[in-house]
Short mmCIF file of C-alpha atoms in Angstrom, two decimals:
data_model
loop_
_atom_site.label_atom_id
_atom_site.label_comp_id
_atom_site.label_asym_id
_atom_site.label_seq_id
_atom_site.Cartn_x
_atom_site.Cartn_y
_atom_site.Cartn_z
CA UNK A 13 -76.22 15.39 -26.35
CA UNK A 14 -72.82 14.37 -25.03
CA UNK A 15 -71.95 17.54 -23.40
CA UNK A 16 -75.44 18.10 -22.18
CA UNK A 17 -75.35 14.53 -20.48
CA UNK A 18 -71.83 15.38 -18.91
CA UNK A 19 -73.53 18.61 -17.23
CA UNK A 20 -76.21 16.67 -15.79
CA UNK A 21 -74.37 13.63 -14.22
CA UNK A 22 -72.04 14.01 -11.41
CA UNK A 23 -68.94 11.99 -10.77
CA UNK A 24 -68.88 8.70 -9.28
CA UNK A 25 -68.37 8.40 -5.73
CA UNK A 26 -68.75 5.94 -2.69
CA UNK A 27 -72.31 5.97 -1.28
CA UNK A 28 -71.10 4.57 2.08
CA UNK A 29 -67.77 4.64 3.71
CA UNK A 30 -65.50 1.52 3.01
CA UNK A 31 -64.08 0.07 6.01
CA UNK A 32 -61.52 -2.22 7.56
CA UNK A 33 -61.74 -4.29 10.54
CA UNK A 34 -58.94 -5.80 12.43
CA UNK A 35 -58.73 -8.43 15.62
CA UNK A 36 -55.20 -8.37 16.32
CA UNK A 37 -52.55 -6.10 17.68
CA UNK A 38 -50.03 -7.26 15.32
CA UNK A 39 -52.23 -6.22 12.33
CA UNK A 40 -53.16 -2.79 13.70
CA UNK A 41 -49.49 -1.79 14.61
CA UNK A 42 -48.89 -3.34 10.77
CA UNK A 43 -51.30 -0.74 9.43
CA UNK A 44 -50.40 2.26 12.02
CA UNK A 45 -46.62 1.69 12.26
CA UNK A 46 -44.66 3.25 14.85
CA UNK A 47 -43.41 6.72 15.59
CA UNK A 48 -40.07 7.36 16.42
CA UNK A 49 -39.52 8.31 20.22
CA UNK A 50 -38.48 11.78 21.26
CA UNK A 51 -34.98 10.74 22.38
CA UNK A 52 -34.50 9.47 18.55
CA UNK A 53 -33.26 6.08 20.33
CA UNK A 54 -36.26 4.17 18.65
CA UNK A 55 -36.62 4.65 15.04
CA UNK A 56 -39.90 4.91 13.38
CA UNK A 57 -41.44 2.10 11.50
CA UNK A 58 -43.58 2.70 8.55
CA UNK A 59 -46.98 0.82 8.48
CA UNK A 60 -49.49 0.46 5.78
CA UNK A 61 -51.14 3.72 6.05
CA UNK A 62 -48.08 5.43 5.18
CA UNK A 63 -47.43 2.96 2.19
CA UNK A 64 -50.80 3.90 0.92
CA UNK A 65 -49.90 7.34 0.98
CA UNK A 66 -46.71 6.72 -0.87
CA UNK A 67 -48.20 4.72 -3.29
CA UNK A 68 -50.70 7.22 -4.26
CA UNK A 69 -48.11 9.86 -4.65
CA UNK A 70 -46.13 7.34 -7.11
CA UNK A 71 -49.14 6.48 -8.66
CA UNK A 72 -49.98 10.17 -9.54
CA UNK A 73 -46.12 10.47 -10.59
CA UNK A 74 -46.60 7.98 -13.41
CA UNK A 75 -48.90 10.62 -15.20
CA UNK A 76 -45.67 12.37 -15.88
CA UNK A 77 -44.24 9.47 -18.19
CA UNK A 78 -42.13 8.56 -15.22
CA UNK A 79 -40.53 5.17 -16.14
CA UNK A 80 -39.02 4.54 -12.53
CA UNK A 81 -42.72 5.20 -11.26
CA UNK A 82 -44.00 2.63 -13.44
CA UNK A 83 -41.10 0.32 -12.16
CA UNK A 84 -41.65 0.51 -8.36
CA UNK A 85 -45.53 0.31 -8.83
CA UNK A 86 -44.96 -3.18 -10.76
CA UNK A 87 -42.29 -4.38 -7.99
CA UNK A 88 -44.54 -3.62 -5.12
CA UNK A 89 -47.73 -5.20 -6.73
CA UNK A 90 -45.39 -8.29 -7.61
CA UNK A 91 -43.82 -8.61 -4.14
CA UNK A 92 -47.29 -8.02 -2.42
CA UNK A 93 -48.90 -10.50 -4.69
CA UNK A 94 -46.25 -13.17 -3.35
CA UNK A 95 -46.57 -12.45 0.15
CA UNK A 96 -50.54 -12.72 0.18
CA UNK A 97 -50.31 -15.76 -2.01
CA UNK A 98 -47.99 -17.41 0.53
CA UNK A 99 -50.47 -16.22 3.24
CA UNK A 100 -53.23 -17.94 1.36
CA UNK A 101 -51.68 -21.06 1.09
CA UNK A 102 -50.83 -21.23 4.58
CA UNK A 103 -54.20 -20.36 5.84
CA UNK A 104 -56.02 -22.68 3.40
CA UNK A 105 -53.66 -25.46 4.64
CA UNK A 106 -54.56 -24.75 8.06
CA UNK A 107 -58.31 -24.39 7.34
CA UNK A 108 -57.99 -27.79 5.83
CA UNK A 109 -56.64 -29.08 8.99
CA UNK A 110 -59.42 -27.73 11.10
CA UNK A 111 -61.84 -29.26 8.71
CA UNK A 112 -60.12 -32.64 9.30
CA UNK A 113 -60.49 -32.11 12.91
CA UNK A 114 -63.96 -31.15 12.62
CA UNK A 115 -64.84 -34.39 10.33
CA UNK A 116 -63.53 -36.57 13.47
CA UNK A 117 -65.73 -34.70 15.89
CA UNK A 118 -63.40 -31.83 17.43
CA UNK A 119 -64.97 -28.63 16.11
CA UNK A 120 -61.95 -25.74 16.74
CA UNK A 121 -63.14 -22.10 16.14
CA UNK A 122 -60.77 -19.49 14.96
CA UNK A 123 -59.99 -16.80 17.74
CA UNK A 124 -61.76 -13.33 17.23
CA UNK A 125 -61.42 -10.15 19.14
CA UNK A 126 -63.93 -9.32 21.77
CA UNK A 127 -63.46 -5.56 20.78
CA UNK A 128 -62.16 -5.24 17.13
CA UNK A 129 -61.25 -1.97 15.66
CA UNK A 130 -62.76 -0.78 12.41
CA UNK A 131 -61.15 1.82 10.28
CA UNK A 132 -62.70 3.81 7.78
CA UNK A 133 -60.87 3.97 4.57
CA UNK A 134 -60.53 6.98 2.42
CA UNK A 135 -57.98 6.10 -0.14
CA UNK A 136 -57.73 7.79 -3.29
CA UNK A 137 -55.69 5.07 -5.15
CA UNK A 138 -56.03 1.29 -6.00
CA UNK A 139 -52.86 0.67 -4.10
CA UNK A 140 -54.40 1.69 -0.75
CA UNK A 141 -57.13 -0.92 -1.19
CA UNK A 142 -54.59 -3.52 -2.04
CA UNK A 143 -52.35 -2.55 1.18
CA UNK A 144 -55.63 -2.61 3.15
CA UNK A 145 -56.58 -6.37 1.81
CA UNK A 146 -52.94 -7.55 2.63
CA UNK A 147 -53.27 -6.32 6.17
CA UNK A 148 -56.65 -7.90 6.51
CA UNK A 149 -55.04 -11.23 5.39
CA UNK A 150 -52.19 -10.61 7.73
CA UNK A 151 -54.74 -10.15 10.42
CA UNK A 152 -56.64 -13.42 9.85
CA UNK A 153 -53.15 -15.12 9.28
CA UNK A 154 -52.25 -14.00 13.00
CA UNK A 155 -55.62 -15.10 14.46
CA UNK A 156 -55.19 -18.44 12.60
CA UNK A 157 -51.54 -18.99 14.03
CA UNK A 158 -53.00 -18.02 17.63
CA UNK A 159 -55.86 -20.40 17.25
CA UNK A 160 -53.40 -23.25 16.52
CA UNK A 161 -51.15 -22.37 19.46
CA UNK A 162 -53.79 -22.14 21.78
CA UNK A 163 -55.44 -25.21 20.90
CA UNK A 164 -52.16 -27.37 20.77
CA UNK A 165 -51.89 -27.48 17.09
CA UNK A 166 -48.56 -25.20 16.92
CA UNK A 167 -46.03 -24.56 19.53
CA UNK A 168 -45.42 -21.31 20.87
CA UNK A 169 -42.04 -20.76 19.29
CA UNK A 170 -43.53 -21.84 15.93
CA UNK A 171 -46.26 -19.63 16.19
CA UNK A 172 -43.95 -16.65 16.94
CA UNK A 173 -41.88 -17.68 14.20
CA UNK A 174 -44.51 -17.85 11.65
CA UNK A 175 -46.18 -14.38 12.70
CA UNK A 176 -42.56 -12.73 12.61
CA UNK A 177 -41.77 -14.12 9.36
CA UNK A 178 -44.44 -12.69 7.53
CA UNK A 179 -44.52 -9.24 9.40
CA UNK A 180 -40.76 -8.95 8.41
CA UNK A 181 -41.97 -9.29 4.72
CA UNK A 182 -44.44 -7.04 4.71
CA UNK A 183 -42.47 -4.36 6.60
CA UNK A 184 -39.53 -5.11 4.28
CA UNK A 185 -42.08 -4.44 1.22
CA UNK A 186 -43.03 -1.20 2.90
CA UNK A 187 -39.42 0.42 3.08
CA UNK A 188 -38.51 0.32 -0.89
CA UNK A 189 -41.22 2.67 -2.04
CA UNK A 190 -40.61 4.95 0.65
CA UNK A 191 -37.11 5.38 -0.57
CA UNK A 192 -38.07 5.62 -3.63
CA UNK A 193 -40.78 8.24 -3.26
CA UNK A 194 -38.49 10.28 -1.39
CA UNK A 195 -35.94 10.66 -4.13
CA UNK A 196 -38.39 10.78 -7.16
CA UNK A 197 -40.65 13.57 -5.54
CA UNK A 198 -37.50 15.92 -4.98
CA UNK A 199 -37.94 19.15 -6.73
CA UNK A 200 -34.94 18.48 -9.28
CA UNK A 201 -36.19 14.92 -9.93
CA UNK A 202 -39.85 15.39 -10.45
CA UNK A 203 -39.47 16.39 -14.30
CA UNK A 204 -38.11 13.11 -14.73
CA UNK A 205 -39.78 11.34 -17.67
CA UNK A 206 -38.83 8.64 -20.77
CA UNK A 207 -37.78 11.99 -22.67
CA UNK A 208 -34.83 12.49 -20.81
CA UNK A 209 -33.42 9.16 -22.02
CA UNK A 210 -33.63 10.01 -25.77
CA UNK A 211 -31.35 12.19 -28.15
CA UNK A 212 -31.37 15.54 -27.77
CA UNK A 213 -32.24 15.91 -23.93
CA UNK A 214 -30.64 18.88 -22.06
CA UNK A 215 -28.02 18.42 -19.53
CA UNK A 216 -30.39 18.81 -16.80
CA UNK A 217 -32.45 15.58 -18.16
CA UNK A 218 -28.99 13.79 -18.56
CA UNK A 219 -28.42 14.61 -14.67
CA UNK A 220 -31.86 13.18 -13.83
CA UNK A 221 -30.98 10.00 -15.62
CA UNK A 222 -27.50 9.67 -14.18
CA UNK A 223 -29.17 10.07 -10.47
CA UNK A 224 -32.18 7.71 -11.04
CA UNK A 225 -29.57 5.06 -12.49
CA UNK A 226 -27.17 5.64 -9.66
CA UNK A 227 -30.28 5.55 -7.16
CA UNK A 228 -32.45 2.66 -8.47
CA UNK A 229 -30.35 0.88 -11.13
CA UNK A 230 -31.20 0.73 -14.88
CA UNK A 231 -34.87 0.54 -15.71
CA UNK A 232 -35.90 -2.88 -17.45
CA UNK A 233 -36.38 -2.33 -21.17
CA UNK A 234 -39.75 -3.67 -21.06
CA UNK A 235 -41.00 -1.19 -18.61
CA UNK A 236 -39.40 1.74 -20.28
CA UNK A 237 -41.31 0.75 -23.78
CA UNK A 238 -44.51 0.21 -21.85
CA UNK A 239 -44.62 -3.60 -23.02
CA UNK A 240 -44.89 -4.01 -19.09
CA UNK A 241 -47.25 -1.86 -17.39
CA UNK A 242 -48.17 -1.58 -13.74
CA UNK A 243 -51.55 -2.90 -12.66
CA UNK A 244 -52.68 0.69 -12.22
CA UNK A 245 -51.17 3.77 -13.86
CA UNK A 246 -52.00 7.52 -14.78
CA UNK A 247 -49.71 7.03 -17.62
CA UNK A 248 -51.67 8.29 -20.81
CA UNK A 249 -49.16 8.61 -23.45
CA UNK A 250 -48.93 6.38 -26.54
CA UNK A 251 -45.68 6.67 -28.59
CA UNK A 252 -45.73 6.75 -32.07
CA UNK A 253 -44.27 3.66 -34.03
CA UNK A 254 -41.01 5.71 -34.69
CA UNK A 255 -40.79 6.93 -31.11
CA UNK A 256 -41.42 3.15 -29.87
CA UNK A 257 -38.57 2.06 -32.29
CA UNK A 258 -36.27 4.47 -30.74
CA UNK A 259 -37.19 3.67 -27.08
CA UNK A 260 -36.58 -0.05 -27.91
CA UNK A 261 -32.74 0.94 -28.97
CA UNK A 262 -31.73 3.93 -26.65
CA UNK A 263 -29.21 3.12 -24.00
CA UNK A 264 -31.02 3.03 -20.44
CA UNK A 265 -27.73 3.27 -18.45
CA UNK A 266 -25.89 5.97 -16.96
CA UNK A 267 -23.02 6.11 -19.18
CA UNK A 268 -25.23 6.88 -22.15
CA UNK A 269 -26.69 10.05 -20.19
CA UNK A 270 -23.02 11.07 -19.62
CA UNK A 271 -22.01 11.61 -23.35
CA UNK A 272 -21.71 15.64 -22.37
CA UNK A 273 -19.28 16.73 -19.86
CA UNK A 274 -20.63 15.40 -16.37
CA UNK A 275 -22.25 17.88 -13.84
CA UNK A 276 -20.27 18.18 -10.54
CA UNK A 277 -20.23 15.05 -8.60
CA UNK A 278 -23.20 14.87 -5.71
CA UNK A 279 -25.24 17.97 -7.67
CA UNK A 280 -28.13 15.39 -7.81
CA UNK A 281 -27.41 12.88 -5.62
#
């Protein structure tokens, strides 16, 4: 009966397109990023669209039991949560201020675009939607700041500084996973997995571990053992009790991976 049901019922899919509406130039640029100019003098700036693609690739990589894929997904989720929480606190405080003014007889509306941009979202990972939600919150943050500047609740300088500070935080967040993806998806690094750290790993595995530790640092033990996991992961491996004990004891630094003669310097890096 179960197999017959599977042959009849199709996979779940969106019935209507998901969409994101933005009102500010700052948020639109945060989503799209900026391409480098032809002369190469103006560097490219990655946006949320690029970040979503990068996180999808790393999310897929987590299916290979790659501890560094799990680690960067955890780091991005934590940092994105911190930035969103900061924006939320600021927005709530300013909405409270507008409500206080309203109770005294002065009703101020939050600015909105006369021609907002609506983008259809076709993300294929949860991290794309997390990115989109952060950008929508940034959009509202910018709208709120510009409202307060226009209506004499903030100075021009304070408003620009506020928008710039949050924008820098988001762009800094975008850069780290892009760097990690560039290295983790290299052909020689693709096979990297937790097995590479265990006794009996071959020389190619030890090279991958040395490269990963040199590039990203030592993966935290709780991430390596699976005690700490990403909010969303495609890892489906459950270690046996014996394997888990070994994972809790094995060294995670580059020295442990260098027990056999080291490969020529720079071979992977």
